[in-house]
Coordinates of C-alpha atoms in Angstrom, one line a residue:
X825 CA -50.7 -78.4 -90.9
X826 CA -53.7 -77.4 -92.7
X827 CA -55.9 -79.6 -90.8
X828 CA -54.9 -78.1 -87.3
X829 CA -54.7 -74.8 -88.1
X830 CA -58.4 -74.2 -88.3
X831 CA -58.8 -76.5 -84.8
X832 CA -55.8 -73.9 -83.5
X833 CA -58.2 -70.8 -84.8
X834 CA -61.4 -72.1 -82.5
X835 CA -59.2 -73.1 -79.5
X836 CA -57.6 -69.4 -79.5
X837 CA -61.0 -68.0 -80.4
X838 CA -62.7 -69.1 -77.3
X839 CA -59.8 -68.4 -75.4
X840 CA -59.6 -64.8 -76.7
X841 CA -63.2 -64.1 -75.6
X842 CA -64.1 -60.3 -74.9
X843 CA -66.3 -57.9 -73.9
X844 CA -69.3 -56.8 -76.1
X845 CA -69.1 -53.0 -74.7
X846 CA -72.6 -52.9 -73.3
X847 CA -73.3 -50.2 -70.6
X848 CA -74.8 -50.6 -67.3
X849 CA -78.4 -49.2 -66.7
X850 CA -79.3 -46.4 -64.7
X851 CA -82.3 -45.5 -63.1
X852 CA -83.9 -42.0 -64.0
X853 CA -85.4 -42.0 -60.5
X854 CA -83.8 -40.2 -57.6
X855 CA -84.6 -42.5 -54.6
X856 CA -81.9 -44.1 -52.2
X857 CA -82.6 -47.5 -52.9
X858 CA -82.8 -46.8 -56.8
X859 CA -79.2 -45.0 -56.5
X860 CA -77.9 -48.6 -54.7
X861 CA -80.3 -51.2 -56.9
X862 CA -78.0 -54.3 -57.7
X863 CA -77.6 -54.7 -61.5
X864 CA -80.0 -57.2 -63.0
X865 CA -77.9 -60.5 -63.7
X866 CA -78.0 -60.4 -68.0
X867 CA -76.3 -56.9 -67.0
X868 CA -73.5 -57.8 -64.6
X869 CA -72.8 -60.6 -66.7
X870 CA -72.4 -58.6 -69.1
X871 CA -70.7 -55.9 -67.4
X872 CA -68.2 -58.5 -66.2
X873 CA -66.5 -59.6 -68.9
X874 CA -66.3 -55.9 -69.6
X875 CA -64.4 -55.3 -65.8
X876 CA -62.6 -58.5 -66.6
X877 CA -60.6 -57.3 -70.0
X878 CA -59.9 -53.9 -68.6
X879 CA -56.3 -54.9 -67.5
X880 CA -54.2 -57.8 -67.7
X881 CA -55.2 -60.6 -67.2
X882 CA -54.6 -64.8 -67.1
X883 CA -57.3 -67.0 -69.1
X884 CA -57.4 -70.8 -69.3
X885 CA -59.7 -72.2 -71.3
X886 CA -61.2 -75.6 -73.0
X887 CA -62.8 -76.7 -75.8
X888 CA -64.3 -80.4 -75.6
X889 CA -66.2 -82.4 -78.7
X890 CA -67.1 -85.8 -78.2
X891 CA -63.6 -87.7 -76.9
X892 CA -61.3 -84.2 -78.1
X893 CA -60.4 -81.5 -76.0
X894 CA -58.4 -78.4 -76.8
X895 CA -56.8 -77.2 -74.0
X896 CA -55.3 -73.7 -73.6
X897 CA -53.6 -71.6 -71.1
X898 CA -52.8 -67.4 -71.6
X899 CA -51.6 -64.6 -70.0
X900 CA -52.6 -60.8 -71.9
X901 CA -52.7 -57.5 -71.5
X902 CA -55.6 -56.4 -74.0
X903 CA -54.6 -52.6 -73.6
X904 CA -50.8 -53.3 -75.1
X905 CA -52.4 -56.2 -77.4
X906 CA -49.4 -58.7 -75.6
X907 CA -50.6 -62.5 -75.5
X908 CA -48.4 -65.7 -74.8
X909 CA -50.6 -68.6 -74.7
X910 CA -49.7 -72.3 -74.2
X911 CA -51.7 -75.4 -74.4
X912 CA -52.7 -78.9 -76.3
X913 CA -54.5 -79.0 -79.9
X914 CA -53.8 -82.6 -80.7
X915 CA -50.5 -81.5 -79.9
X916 CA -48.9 -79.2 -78.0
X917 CA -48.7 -75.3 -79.1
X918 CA -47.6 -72.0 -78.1
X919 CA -48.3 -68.4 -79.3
X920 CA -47.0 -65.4 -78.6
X921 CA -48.9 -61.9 -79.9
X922 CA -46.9 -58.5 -80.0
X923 CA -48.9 -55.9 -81.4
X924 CA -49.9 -56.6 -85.1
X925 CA -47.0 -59.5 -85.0
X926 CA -48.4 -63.3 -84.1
X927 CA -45.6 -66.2 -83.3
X928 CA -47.1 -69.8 -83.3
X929 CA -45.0 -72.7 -82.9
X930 CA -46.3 -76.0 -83.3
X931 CA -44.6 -79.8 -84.7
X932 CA -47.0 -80.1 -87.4
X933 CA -46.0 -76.6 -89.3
X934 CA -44.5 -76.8 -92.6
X935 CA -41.1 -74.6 -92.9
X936 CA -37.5 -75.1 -91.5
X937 CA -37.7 -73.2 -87.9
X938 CA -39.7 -74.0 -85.0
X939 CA -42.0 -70.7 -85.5
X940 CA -43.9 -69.5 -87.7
X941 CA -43.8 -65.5 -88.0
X942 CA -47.5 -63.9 -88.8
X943 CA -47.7 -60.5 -89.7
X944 CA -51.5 -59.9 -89.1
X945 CA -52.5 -57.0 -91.4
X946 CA -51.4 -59.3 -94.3
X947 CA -54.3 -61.9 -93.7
X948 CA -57.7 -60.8 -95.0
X949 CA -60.3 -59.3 -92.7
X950 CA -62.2 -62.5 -92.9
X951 CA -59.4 -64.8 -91.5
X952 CA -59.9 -67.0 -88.9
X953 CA -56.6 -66.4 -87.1
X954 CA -56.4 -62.8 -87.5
X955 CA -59.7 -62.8 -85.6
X956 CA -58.5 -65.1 -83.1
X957 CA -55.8 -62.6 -81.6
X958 CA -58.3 -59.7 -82.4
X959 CA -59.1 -58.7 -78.3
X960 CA -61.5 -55.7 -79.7
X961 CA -64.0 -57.8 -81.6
X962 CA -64.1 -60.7 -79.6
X963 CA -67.5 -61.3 -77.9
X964 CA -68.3 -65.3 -78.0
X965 CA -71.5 -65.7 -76.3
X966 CA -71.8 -62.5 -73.9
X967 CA -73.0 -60.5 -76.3
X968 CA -76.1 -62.4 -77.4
X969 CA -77.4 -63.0 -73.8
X970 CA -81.0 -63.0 -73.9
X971 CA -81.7 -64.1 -70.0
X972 CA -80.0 -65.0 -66.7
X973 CA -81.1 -65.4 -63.0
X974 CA -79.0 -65.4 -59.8
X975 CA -78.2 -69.1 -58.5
X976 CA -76.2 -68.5 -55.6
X977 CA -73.5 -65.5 -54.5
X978 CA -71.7 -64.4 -57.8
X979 CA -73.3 -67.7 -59.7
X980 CA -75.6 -67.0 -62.7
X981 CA -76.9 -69.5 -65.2
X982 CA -78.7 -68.6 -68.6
X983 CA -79.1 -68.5 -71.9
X984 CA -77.7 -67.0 -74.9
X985 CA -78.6 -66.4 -78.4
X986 CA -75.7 -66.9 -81.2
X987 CA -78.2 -64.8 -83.8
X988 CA -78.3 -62.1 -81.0
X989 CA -74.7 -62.3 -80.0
X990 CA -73.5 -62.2 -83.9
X991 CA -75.4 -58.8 -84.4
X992 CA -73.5 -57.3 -81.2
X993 CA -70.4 -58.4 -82.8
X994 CA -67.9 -56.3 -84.5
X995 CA -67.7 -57.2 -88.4
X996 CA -64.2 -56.4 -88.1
X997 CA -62.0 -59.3 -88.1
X998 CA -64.4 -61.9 -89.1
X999 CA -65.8 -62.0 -85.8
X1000 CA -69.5 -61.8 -86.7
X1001 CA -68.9 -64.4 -89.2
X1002 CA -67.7 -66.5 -87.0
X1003 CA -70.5 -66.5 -84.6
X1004 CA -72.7 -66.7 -87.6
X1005 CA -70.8 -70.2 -88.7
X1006 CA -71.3 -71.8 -85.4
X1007 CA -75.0 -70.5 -85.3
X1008 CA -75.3 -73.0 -88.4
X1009 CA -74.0 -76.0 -86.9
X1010 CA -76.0 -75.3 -83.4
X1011 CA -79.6 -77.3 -83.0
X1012 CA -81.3 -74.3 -81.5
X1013 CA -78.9 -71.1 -81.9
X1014 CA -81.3 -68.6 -80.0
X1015 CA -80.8 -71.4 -76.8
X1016 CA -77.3 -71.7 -75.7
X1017 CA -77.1 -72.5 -71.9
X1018 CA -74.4 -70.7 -70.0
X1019 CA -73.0 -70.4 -66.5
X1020 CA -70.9 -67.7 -65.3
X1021 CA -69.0 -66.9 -61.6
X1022 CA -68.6 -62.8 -61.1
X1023 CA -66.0 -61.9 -57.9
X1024 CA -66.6 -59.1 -55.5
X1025 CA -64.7 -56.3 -57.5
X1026 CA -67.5 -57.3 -60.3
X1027 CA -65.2 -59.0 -62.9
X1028 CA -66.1 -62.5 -64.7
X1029 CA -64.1 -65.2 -63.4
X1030 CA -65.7 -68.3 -64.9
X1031 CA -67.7 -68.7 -67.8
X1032 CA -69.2 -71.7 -69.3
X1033 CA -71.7 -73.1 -72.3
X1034 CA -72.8 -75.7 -74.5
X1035 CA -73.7 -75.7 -78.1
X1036 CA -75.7 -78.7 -79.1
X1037 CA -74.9 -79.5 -82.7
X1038 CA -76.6 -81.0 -85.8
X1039 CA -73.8 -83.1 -86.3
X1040 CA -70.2 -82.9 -84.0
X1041 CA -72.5 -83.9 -80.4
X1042 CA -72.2 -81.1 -77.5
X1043 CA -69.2 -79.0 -77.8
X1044 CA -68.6 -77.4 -74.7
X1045 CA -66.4 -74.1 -73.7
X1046 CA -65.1 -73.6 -70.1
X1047 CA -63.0 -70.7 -69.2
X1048 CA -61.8 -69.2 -66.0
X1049 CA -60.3 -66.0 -65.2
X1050 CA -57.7 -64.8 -62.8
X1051 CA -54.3 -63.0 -61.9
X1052 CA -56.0 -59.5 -63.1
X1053 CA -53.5 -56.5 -62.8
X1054 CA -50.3 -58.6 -62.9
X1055 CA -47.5 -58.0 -65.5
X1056 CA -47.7 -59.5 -68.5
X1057 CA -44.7 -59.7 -70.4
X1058 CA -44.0 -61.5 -73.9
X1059 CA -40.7 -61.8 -76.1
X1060 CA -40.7 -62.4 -79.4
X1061 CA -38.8 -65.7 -80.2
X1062 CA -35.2 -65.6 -81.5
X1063 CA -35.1 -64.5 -85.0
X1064 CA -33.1 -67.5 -85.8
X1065 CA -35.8 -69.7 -84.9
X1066 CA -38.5 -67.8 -87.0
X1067 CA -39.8 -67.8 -90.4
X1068 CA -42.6 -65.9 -92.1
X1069 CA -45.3 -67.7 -94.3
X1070 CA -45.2 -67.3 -98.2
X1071 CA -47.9 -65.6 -99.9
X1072 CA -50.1 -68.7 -101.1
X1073 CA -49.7 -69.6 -97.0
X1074 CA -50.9 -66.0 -96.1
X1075 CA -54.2 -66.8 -98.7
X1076 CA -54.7 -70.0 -96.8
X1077 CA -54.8 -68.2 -93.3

């Protein structure tokens, strides 16, 4: 269990993605066309992931290095912090989030029931997980883009700087340590290449980007998405079938 817990920390990391809380930019001038200018792209990019979180909403998401691919699929409601999330870490997995409570069931845990019961305000600010079902702090990539240009209607391509994207991040949760970990294994941190697919209402429904690494080959995140405004609803497994960590377990996490 100890070895796929951290692997089940970056899948639900980069599955958890959120928005860095930037602002749009407005124009000081009082002419027509200034009042109906388009946002530049680093902006609705931006601004999308933003207009994506702001309701529920469905993500999948993968995580591919060299011939292993994390695979994950979730539906969550950011506002009510609710989250089920299925999907394939080696094996497969499934979470569930219900405010400050986390439910993970997977083969490979230690213990005598199927789940594994997580009170999240027990594991230290710095932990992995508890950032991994943090929706405020998240920010991955978005909030370190540096550049982005137009490449077809609602396509944008560009690049993003980890350094950047770790001082927009919230140190709450570990979040910004996180970013900074990944800057160190990245080959050129400040030159992450991303793609990204904004819809009509001005919401991020596909986002995607490679880091290049010193040592693990091209690890690269896809994500779409989709179902934004439907219901969202997640119950906690039967107390039965659940069983809380010990304290040494809590340190580990």
């Amino acid at each position: 269990m100890r070895r796929l817990i951290p692997v089940l920390c970056v899948a639900l990391a980069a599955g958890l993605v959120a928005g860095c809380g930037t602002t749009s930019r407005e124009s000081g001038g009082a002419s027509s066309a200034s009042a109906t200018s388009v946002p530049d792209p680093v902006t609705t990019v931006r601004q999308g992931m933003d207009r994506s979180l702001a309701g529920t909403l469905t993500m999948d998401a993968s995580v591919k290095a060299g011939n292993q691919v994390i695979t994950l699929s979730g539906e969550m409601d950011p506002a009510a912090r609710v989250l089920l999330v299925t999907g394939d870490v080696s094996e497969p997995v499934e979470a569930r989030l219900i405010g400050d409570t986390a439910y993970i069931k997977m083969d490979s845990l230690d213990g005598d029931k199927p789940w594994m019961k997580l009170d999240l305000t027990k594991l230290p600010p710095g932990s992995s997980l508890r950032q991994s079902f943090d929706f405020t702090s998240q920010t991955g990539i978005v909030g370190g883009i540096v550049s982005a240009e137009a490449t077809g209607q609602g396509r944008y391509r560009g690049i993003a700087d980890l350094g950047k994207a770790a001082e927009a991040a919230s140190t709450e949760a570990g979040m910004r340590q996180g970013i900074e970990s990944s800057a160190k294994l990245a080959k050129d941190p400040s030159a992450i290449p991303f793609e990204a697919v904004v819809d009509a209402e001005g919401r991020l429904t596909a986002l995607s980007y490679t880091i290049a690494t010193k040592t693990l080959g091209d690890i690269v995140t896809e994500m779409t998405m989709s179902g934004f405004g439907e219901p969202v609803r997640v119950s906690p497994p039967p107390a039965d079938d659940t069983e809380e960590p010990d304290e040494a377990m809590y340190a580990f996490f």
